[in-house]
Coordinates of N, CA and C and ligand atoms in Angstrom, one line a residue:
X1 N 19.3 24.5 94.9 CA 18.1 25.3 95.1 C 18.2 26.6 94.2
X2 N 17.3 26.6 93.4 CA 17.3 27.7 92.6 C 16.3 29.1 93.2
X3 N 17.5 30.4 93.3 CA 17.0 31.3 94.1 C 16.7 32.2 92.7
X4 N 15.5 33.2 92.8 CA 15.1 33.9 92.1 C 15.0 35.2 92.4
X5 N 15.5 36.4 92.2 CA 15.1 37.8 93.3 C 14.1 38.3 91.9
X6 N 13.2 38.9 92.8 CA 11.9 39.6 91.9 C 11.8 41.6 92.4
X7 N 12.2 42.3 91.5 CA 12.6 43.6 92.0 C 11.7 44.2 90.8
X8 N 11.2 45.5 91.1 CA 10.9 46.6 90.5 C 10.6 47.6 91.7
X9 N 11.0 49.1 90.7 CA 10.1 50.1 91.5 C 9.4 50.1 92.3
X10 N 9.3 51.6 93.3 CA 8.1 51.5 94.4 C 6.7 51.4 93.2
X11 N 6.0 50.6 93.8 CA 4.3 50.6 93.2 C 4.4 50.1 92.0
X12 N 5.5 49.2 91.6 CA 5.8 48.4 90.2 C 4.6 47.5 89.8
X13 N 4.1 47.0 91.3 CA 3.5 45.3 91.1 C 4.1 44.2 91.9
X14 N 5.3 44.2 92.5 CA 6.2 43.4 93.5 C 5.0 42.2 94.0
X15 N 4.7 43.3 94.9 CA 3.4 42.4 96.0 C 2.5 41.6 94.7
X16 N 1.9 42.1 94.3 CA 0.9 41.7 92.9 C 1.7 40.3 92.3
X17 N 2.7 40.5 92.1 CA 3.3 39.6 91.0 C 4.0 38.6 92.0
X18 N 3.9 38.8 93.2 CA 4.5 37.8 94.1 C 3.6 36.8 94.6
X19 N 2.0 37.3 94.7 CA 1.3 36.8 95.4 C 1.1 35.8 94.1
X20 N 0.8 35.8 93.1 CA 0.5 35.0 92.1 C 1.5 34.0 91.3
X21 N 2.7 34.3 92.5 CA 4.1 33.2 92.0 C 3.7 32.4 93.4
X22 N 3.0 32.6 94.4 CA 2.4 32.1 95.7 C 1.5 31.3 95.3
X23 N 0.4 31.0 94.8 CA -0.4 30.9 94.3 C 0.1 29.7 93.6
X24 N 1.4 29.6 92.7 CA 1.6 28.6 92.3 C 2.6 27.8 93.0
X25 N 2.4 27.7 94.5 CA 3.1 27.3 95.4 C 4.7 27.6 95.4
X26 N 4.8 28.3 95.3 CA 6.5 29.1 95.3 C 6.3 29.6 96.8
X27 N 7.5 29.6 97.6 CA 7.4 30.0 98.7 C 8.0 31.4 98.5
X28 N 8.1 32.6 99.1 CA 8.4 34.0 98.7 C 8.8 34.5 100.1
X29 N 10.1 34.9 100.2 CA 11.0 35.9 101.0 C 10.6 37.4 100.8
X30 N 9.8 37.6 101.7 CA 9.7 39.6 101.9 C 11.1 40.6 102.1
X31 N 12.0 40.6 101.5 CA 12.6 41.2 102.5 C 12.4 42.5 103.1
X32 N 11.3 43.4 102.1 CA 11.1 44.3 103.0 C 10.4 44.3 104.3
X33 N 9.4 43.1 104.0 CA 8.6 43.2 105.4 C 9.8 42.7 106.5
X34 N 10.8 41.7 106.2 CA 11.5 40.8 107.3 C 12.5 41.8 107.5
X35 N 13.0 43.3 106.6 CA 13.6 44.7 107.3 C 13.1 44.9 108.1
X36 N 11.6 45.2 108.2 CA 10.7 46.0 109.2 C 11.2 44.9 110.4
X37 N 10.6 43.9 110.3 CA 10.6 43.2 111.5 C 11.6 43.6 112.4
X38 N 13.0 43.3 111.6 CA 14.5 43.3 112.1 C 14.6 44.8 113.0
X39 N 14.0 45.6 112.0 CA 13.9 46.9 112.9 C 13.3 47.1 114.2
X40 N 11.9 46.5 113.9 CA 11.1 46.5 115.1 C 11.5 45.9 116.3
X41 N 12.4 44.6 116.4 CA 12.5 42.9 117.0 C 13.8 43.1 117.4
X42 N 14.8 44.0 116.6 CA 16.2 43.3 117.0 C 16.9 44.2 117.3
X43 N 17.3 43.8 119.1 CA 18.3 45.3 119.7 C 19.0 45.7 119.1
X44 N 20.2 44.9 118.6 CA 21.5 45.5 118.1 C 21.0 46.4 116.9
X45 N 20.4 46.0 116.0 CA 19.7 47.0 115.1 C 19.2 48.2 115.4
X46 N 18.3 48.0 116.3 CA 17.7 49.6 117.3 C 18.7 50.4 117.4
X47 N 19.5 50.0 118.3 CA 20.8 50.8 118.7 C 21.2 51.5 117.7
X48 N 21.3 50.5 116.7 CA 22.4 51.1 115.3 C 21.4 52.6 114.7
X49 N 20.3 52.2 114.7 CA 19.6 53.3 113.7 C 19.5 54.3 115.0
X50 N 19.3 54.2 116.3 CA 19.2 55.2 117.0 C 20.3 55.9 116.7
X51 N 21.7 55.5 116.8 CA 22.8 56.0 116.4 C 22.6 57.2 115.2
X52 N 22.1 56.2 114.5 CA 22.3 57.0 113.0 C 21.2 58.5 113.1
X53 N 20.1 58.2 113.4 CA 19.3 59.1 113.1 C 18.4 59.4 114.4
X54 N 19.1 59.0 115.7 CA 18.0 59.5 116.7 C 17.0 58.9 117.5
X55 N 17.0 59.5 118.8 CA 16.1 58.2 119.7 C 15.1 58.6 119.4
X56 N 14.3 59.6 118.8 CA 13.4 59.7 118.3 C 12.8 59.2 116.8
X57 N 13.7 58.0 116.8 CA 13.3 57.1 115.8 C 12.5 55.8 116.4
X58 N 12.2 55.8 117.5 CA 11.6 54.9 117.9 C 10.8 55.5 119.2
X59 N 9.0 55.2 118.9 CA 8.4 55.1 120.3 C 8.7 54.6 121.3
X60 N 8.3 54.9 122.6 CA 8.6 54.4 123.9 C 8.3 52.8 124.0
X61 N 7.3 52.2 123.1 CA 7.0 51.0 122.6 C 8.1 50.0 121.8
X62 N 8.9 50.8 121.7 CA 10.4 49.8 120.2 C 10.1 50.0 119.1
X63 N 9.0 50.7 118.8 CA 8.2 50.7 117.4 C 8.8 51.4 116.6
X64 N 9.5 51.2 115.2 CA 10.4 52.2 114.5 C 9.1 53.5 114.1
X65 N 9.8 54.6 114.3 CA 8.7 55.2 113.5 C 9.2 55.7 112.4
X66 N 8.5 55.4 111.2 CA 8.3 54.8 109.8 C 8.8 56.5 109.5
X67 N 7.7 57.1 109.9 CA 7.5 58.8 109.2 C 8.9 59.3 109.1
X68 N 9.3 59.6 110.5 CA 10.0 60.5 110.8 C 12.0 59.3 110.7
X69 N 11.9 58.5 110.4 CA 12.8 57.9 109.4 C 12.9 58.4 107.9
X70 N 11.8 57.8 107.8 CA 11.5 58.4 106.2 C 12.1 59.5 105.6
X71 N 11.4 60.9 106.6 CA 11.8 62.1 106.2 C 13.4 62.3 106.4
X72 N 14.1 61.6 107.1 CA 15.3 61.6 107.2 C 16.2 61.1 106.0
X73 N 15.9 59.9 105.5 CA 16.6 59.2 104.9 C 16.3 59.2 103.3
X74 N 15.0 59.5 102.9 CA 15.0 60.2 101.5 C 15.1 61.0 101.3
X75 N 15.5 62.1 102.2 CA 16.3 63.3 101.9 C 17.7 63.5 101.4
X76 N 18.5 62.4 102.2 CA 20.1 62.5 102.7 C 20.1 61.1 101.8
X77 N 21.2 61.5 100.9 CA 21.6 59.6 100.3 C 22.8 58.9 101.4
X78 N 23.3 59.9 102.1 CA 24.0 59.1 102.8 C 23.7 58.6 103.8
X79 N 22.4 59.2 104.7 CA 22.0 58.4 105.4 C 21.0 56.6 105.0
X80 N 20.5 56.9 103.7 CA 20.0 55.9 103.3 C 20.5 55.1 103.0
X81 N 22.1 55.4 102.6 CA 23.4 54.3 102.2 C 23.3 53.5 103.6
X82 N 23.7 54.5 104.5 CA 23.9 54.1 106.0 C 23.1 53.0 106.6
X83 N 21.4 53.3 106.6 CA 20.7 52.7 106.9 C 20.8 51.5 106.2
X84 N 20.7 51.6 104.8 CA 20.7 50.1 104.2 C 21.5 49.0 104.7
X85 N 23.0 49.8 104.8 CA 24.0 49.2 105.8 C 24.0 48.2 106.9
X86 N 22.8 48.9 107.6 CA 23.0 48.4 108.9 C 22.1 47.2 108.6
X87 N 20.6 47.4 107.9 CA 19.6 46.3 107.9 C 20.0 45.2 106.9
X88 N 20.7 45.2 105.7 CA 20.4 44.6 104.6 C 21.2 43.3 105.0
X89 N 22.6 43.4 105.8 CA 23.0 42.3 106.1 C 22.8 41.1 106.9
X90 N 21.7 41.7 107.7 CA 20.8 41.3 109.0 C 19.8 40.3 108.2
X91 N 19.0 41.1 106.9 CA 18.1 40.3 106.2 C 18.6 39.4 105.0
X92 N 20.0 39.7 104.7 CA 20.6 38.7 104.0 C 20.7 37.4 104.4
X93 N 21.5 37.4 105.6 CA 21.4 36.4 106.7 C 20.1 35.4 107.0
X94 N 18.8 36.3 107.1 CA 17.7 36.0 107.7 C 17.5 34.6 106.2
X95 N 17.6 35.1 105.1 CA 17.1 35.1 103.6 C 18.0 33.3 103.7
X96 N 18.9 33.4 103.6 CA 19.9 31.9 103.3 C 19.4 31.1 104.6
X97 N 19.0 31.2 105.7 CA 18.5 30.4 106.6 C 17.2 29.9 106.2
X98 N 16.8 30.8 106.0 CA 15.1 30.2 105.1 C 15.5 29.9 103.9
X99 N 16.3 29.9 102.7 CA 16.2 29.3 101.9 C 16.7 27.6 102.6
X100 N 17.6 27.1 103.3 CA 17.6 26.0 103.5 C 16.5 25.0 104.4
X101 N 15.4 25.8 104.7 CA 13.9 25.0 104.9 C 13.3 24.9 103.9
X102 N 13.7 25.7 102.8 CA 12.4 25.6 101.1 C 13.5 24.4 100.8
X103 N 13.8 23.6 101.0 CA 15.0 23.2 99.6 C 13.8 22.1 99.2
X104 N 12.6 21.7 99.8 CA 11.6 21.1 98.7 C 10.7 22.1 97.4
X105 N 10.7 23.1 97.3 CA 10.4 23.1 96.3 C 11.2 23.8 95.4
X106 N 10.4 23.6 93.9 CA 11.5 23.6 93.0 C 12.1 25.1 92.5
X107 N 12.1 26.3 93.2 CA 12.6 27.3 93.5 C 12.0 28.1 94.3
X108 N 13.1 29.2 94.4 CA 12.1 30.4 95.6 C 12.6 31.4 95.3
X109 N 11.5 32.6 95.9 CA 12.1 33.8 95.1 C 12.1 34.5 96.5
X110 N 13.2 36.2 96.3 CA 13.4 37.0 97.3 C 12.6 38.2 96.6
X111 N 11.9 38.5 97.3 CA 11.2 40.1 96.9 C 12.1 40.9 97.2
X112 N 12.2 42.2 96.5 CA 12.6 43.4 97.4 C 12.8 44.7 96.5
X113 N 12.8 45.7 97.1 CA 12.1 47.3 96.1 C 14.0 47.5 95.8
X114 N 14.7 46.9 96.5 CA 16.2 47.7 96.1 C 17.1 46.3 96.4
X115 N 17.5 46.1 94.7 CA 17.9 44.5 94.7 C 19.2 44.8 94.0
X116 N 19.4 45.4 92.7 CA 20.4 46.0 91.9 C 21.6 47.6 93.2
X117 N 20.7 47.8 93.8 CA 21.5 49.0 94.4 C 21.8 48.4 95.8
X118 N 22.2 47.8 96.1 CA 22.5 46.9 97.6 C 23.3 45.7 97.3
X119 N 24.1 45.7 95.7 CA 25.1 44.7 95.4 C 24.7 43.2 95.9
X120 N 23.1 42.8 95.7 CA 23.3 41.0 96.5 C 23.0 40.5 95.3
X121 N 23.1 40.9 93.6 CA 22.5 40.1 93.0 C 23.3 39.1 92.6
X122 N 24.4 38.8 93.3 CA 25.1 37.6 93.1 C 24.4 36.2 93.9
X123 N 23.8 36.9 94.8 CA 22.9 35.6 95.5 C 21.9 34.9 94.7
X124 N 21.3 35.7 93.8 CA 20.6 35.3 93.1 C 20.8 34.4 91.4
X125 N 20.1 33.0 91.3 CA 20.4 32.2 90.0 C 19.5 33.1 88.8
X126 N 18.8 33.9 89.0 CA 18.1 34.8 88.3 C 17.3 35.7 88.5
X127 N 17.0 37.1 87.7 CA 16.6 38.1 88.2 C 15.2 38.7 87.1
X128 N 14.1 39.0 88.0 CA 12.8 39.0 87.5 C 12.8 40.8 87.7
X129 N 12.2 41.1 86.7 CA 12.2 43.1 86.5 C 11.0 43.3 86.8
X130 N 10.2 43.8 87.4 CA 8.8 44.1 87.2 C 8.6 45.7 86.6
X131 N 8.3 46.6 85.5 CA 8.6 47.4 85.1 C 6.7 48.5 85.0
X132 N 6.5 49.0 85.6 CA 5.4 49.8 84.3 C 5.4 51.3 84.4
X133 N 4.8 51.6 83.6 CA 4.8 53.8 83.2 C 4.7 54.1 84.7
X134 N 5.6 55.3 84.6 CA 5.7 55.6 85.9 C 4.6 56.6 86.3
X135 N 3.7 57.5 85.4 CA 2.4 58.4 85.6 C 1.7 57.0 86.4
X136 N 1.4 55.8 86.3 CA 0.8 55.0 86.2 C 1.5 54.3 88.0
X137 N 2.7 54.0 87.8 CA 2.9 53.5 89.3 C 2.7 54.9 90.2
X138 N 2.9 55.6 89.9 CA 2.6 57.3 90.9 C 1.1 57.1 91.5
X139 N 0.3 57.2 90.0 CA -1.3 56.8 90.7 C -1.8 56.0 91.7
X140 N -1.1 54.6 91.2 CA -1.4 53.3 92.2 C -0.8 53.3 93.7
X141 N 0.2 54.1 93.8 CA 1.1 54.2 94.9 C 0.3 55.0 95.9
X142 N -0.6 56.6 95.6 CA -1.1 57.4 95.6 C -2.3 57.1 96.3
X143 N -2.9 56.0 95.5 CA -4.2 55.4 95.5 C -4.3 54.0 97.1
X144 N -3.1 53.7 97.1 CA -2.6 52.1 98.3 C -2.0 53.2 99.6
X145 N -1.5 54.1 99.2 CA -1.0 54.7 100.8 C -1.0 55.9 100.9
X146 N -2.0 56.3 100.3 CA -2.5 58.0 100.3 C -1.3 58.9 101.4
X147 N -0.4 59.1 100.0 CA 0.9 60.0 100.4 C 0.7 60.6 99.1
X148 N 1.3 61.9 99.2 CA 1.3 62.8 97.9 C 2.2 62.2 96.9
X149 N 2.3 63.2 95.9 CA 2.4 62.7 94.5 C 4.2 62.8 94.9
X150 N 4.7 64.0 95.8 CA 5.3 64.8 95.9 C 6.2 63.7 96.3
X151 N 6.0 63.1 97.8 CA 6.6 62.1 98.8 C 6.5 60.9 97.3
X152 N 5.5 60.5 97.4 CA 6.2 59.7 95.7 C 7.7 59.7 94.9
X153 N 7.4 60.8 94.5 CA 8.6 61.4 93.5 C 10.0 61.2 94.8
X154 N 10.1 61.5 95.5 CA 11.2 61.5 96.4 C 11.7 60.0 96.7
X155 N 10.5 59.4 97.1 CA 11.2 58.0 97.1 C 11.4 57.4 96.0
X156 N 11.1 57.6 94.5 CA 11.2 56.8 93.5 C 13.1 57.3 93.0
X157 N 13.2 59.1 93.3 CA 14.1 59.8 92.9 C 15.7 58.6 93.5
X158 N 15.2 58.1 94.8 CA 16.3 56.9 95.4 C 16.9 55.7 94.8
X159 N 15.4 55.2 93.8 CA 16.1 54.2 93.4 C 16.3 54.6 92.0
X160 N 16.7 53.3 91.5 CA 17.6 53.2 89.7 C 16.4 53.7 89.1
X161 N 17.0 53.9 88.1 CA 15.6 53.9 86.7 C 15.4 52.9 86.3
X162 N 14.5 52.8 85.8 CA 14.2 50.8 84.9 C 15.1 50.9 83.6
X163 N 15.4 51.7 83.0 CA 16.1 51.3 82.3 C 17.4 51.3 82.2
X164 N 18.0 51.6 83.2 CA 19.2 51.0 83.8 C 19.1 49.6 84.5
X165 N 18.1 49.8 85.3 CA 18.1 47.8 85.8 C 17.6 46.8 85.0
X166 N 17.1 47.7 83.5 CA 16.7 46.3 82.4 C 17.4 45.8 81.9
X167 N 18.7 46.3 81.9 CA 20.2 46.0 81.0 C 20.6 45.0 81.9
X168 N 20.2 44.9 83.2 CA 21.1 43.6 84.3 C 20.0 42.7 84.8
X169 N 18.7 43.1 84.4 CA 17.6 41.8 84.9 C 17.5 40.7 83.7
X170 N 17.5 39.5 84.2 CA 17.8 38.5 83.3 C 16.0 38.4 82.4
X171 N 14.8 38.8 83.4 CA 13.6 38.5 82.4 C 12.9 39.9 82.8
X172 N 12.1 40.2 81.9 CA 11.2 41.1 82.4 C 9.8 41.1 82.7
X173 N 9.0 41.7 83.2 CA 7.6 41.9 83.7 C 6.9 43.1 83.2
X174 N 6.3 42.8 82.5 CA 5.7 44.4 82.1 C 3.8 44.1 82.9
X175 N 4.2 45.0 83.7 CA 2.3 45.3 84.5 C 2.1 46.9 84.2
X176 N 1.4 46.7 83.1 CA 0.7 47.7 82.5 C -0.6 48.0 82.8
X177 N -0.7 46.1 82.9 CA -1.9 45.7 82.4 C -2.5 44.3 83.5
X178 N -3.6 44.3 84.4 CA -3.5 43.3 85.0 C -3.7 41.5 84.4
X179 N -4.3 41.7 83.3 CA -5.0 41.1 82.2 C -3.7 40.3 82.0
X180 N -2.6 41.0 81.4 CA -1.8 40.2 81.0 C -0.1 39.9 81.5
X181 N -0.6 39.9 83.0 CA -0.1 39.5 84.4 C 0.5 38.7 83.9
X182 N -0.8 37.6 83.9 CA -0.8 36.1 84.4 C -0.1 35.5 83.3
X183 N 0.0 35.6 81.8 CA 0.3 34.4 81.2 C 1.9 35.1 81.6
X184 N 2.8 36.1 81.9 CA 4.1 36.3 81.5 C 4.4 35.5 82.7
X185 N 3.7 35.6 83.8 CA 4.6 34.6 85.0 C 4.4 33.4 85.2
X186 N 2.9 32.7 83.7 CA 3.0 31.4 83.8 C 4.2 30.8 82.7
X187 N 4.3 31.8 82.1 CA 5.5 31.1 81.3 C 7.1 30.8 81.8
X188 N 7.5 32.4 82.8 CA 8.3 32.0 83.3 C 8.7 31.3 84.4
X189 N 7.7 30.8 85.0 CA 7.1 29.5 86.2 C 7.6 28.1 85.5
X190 N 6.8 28.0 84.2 CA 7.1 26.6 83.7 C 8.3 26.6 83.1
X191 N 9.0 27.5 82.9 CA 10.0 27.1 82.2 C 11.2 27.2 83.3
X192 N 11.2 27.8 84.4 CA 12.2 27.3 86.0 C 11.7 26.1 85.8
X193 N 10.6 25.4 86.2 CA 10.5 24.2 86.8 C 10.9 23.4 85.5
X194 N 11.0 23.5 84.3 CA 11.1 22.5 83.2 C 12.7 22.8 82.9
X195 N 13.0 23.7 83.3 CA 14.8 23.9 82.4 C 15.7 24.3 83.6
X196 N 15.3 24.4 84.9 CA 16.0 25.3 86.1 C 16.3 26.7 85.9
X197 N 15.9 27.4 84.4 CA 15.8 28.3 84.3 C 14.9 29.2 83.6
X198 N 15.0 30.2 83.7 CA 13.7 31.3 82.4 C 14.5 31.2 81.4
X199 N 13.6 30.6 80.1 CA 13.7 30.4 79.1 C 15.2 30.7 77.9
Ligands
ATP201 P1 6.0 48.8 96.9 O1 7.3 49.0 96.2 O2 5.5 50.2 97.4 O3 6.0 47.8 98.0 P2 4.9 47.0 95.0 O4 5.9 47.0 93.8 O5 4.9 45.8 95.8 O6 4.9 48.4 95.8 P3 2.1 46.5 94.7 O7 1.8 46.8 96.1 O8 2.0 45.1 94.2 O9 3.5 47.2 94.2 O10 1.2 47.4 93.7 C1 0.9 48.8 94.0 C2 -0.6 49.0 94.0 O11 -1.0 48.9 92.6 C3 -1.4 48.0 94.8 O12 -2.5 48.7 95.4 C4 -1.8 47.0 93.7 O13 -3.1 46.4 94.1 C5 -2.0 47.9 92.5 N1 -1.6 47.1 91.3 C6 -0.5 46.5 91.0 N2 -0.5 45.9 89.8 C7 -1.7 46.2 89.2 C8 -2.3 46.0 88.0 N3 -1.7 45.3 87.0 N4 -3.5 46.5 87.8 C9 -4.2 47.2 88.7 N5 -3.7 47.5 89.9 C10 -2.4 47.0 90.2

């Protein structure tokens, strides 16, 4: 089974460029959303982050609250080390169980905003960049979850630069432009399925 991880920046195109590897019947691993879940769903996890940052990380409901994590953890790198800690192995786990239900088709990819800084890219047979101007991901980000420019900059400040993870992504994606999406991920589509790998 050929696994594929697909990473870029917050507001890269991730979701965008996933849904249209969907589209060509690729099955696609969230891991952020299947974090959230883990957070939301799974005691031993609760416990762990209450530990870390507070019973006030969760409503009287189980519900993680998103905010007041947030402000915690993009502030402090070591709590965000921490936290990664606790979830990423939970959704590693989740990730290899569901790859052995896809093993019909002819690959599958793992989404995720932090792929290079969480050391799993050995799990992966190859690695998809999604890259574009950052004035330009700020806007879109701005524009999808009306948060300031400011809270922007802080979560982007967490992860890599692109041009440090373009030296270790095996293809790239440039979404500059929505126009010319589609032919870079029809090419690298056909050429997994025709060679088991990108070109
Ligand atoms: P995050 O890291 O926050 O999950 P992401 O990398 O998954 O973000 P998307 O949600 O796919 O990014 O894109 C961010 C926003 O920009 C979305 O509202 C999306 O519709 C829009 N967008 C993405 N690519 C393009 C494009 N090429 N042209 C126009 N809008 C785009």
């Amino acid at each position: 089974m050929i696994k594929i991880g697909v990473t870029g920046g917050i507001g890269s195109g991730k979701s965008t460029v996933c849904a249209i590897f969907a589209s060509l019947d690729i099955p696609i691993f969230e891991a952020d959303l299947e974090a959230r879940r883990l957070q939301d769903n799974d005691s031993f996890i609760r416990q762990q982050i209450i530990k870390l940052l507070g019973k006030e990380s969760y409503s009287s409901e189980g519900i993680m609250d998103r905010k007041h994590v947030a402000s915690k953890i993009f502030s402090d790198k070591s709590l965000l080390t921490q936290m990664n800690e606790i979830v990423h192995p939970a959704v590693r786990e989740l990730f290899h169980k569901w790859v052995l239900k896809n093993q019909e088709f002819p690959y599958v990819i793992y989404e995720a905003a932090i792929l290079f800084e969480s050391k799993t890219i050995s799990d992966f047979d190859q690695i998809i960049l999604i890259v574009a101007d950052q004035p330009l991901k700020i806007k879109r980000i701005i524009a999808r979850d009306s948060i300031s420019e400011e809270q922007v900059k802080l979560r982007m400040s967490n992860q890599m630069l692109d041009r440090d993870k373009i030296k270790l992504a095996d293809y790239i994606i440039d979404n500059n432009d929505l126009e010319l999406l589609y032919p870079q991920i029809l090419k690298i589509d056909k050429s997994i399925r025709e060679n088991g790998k990108v070109w």
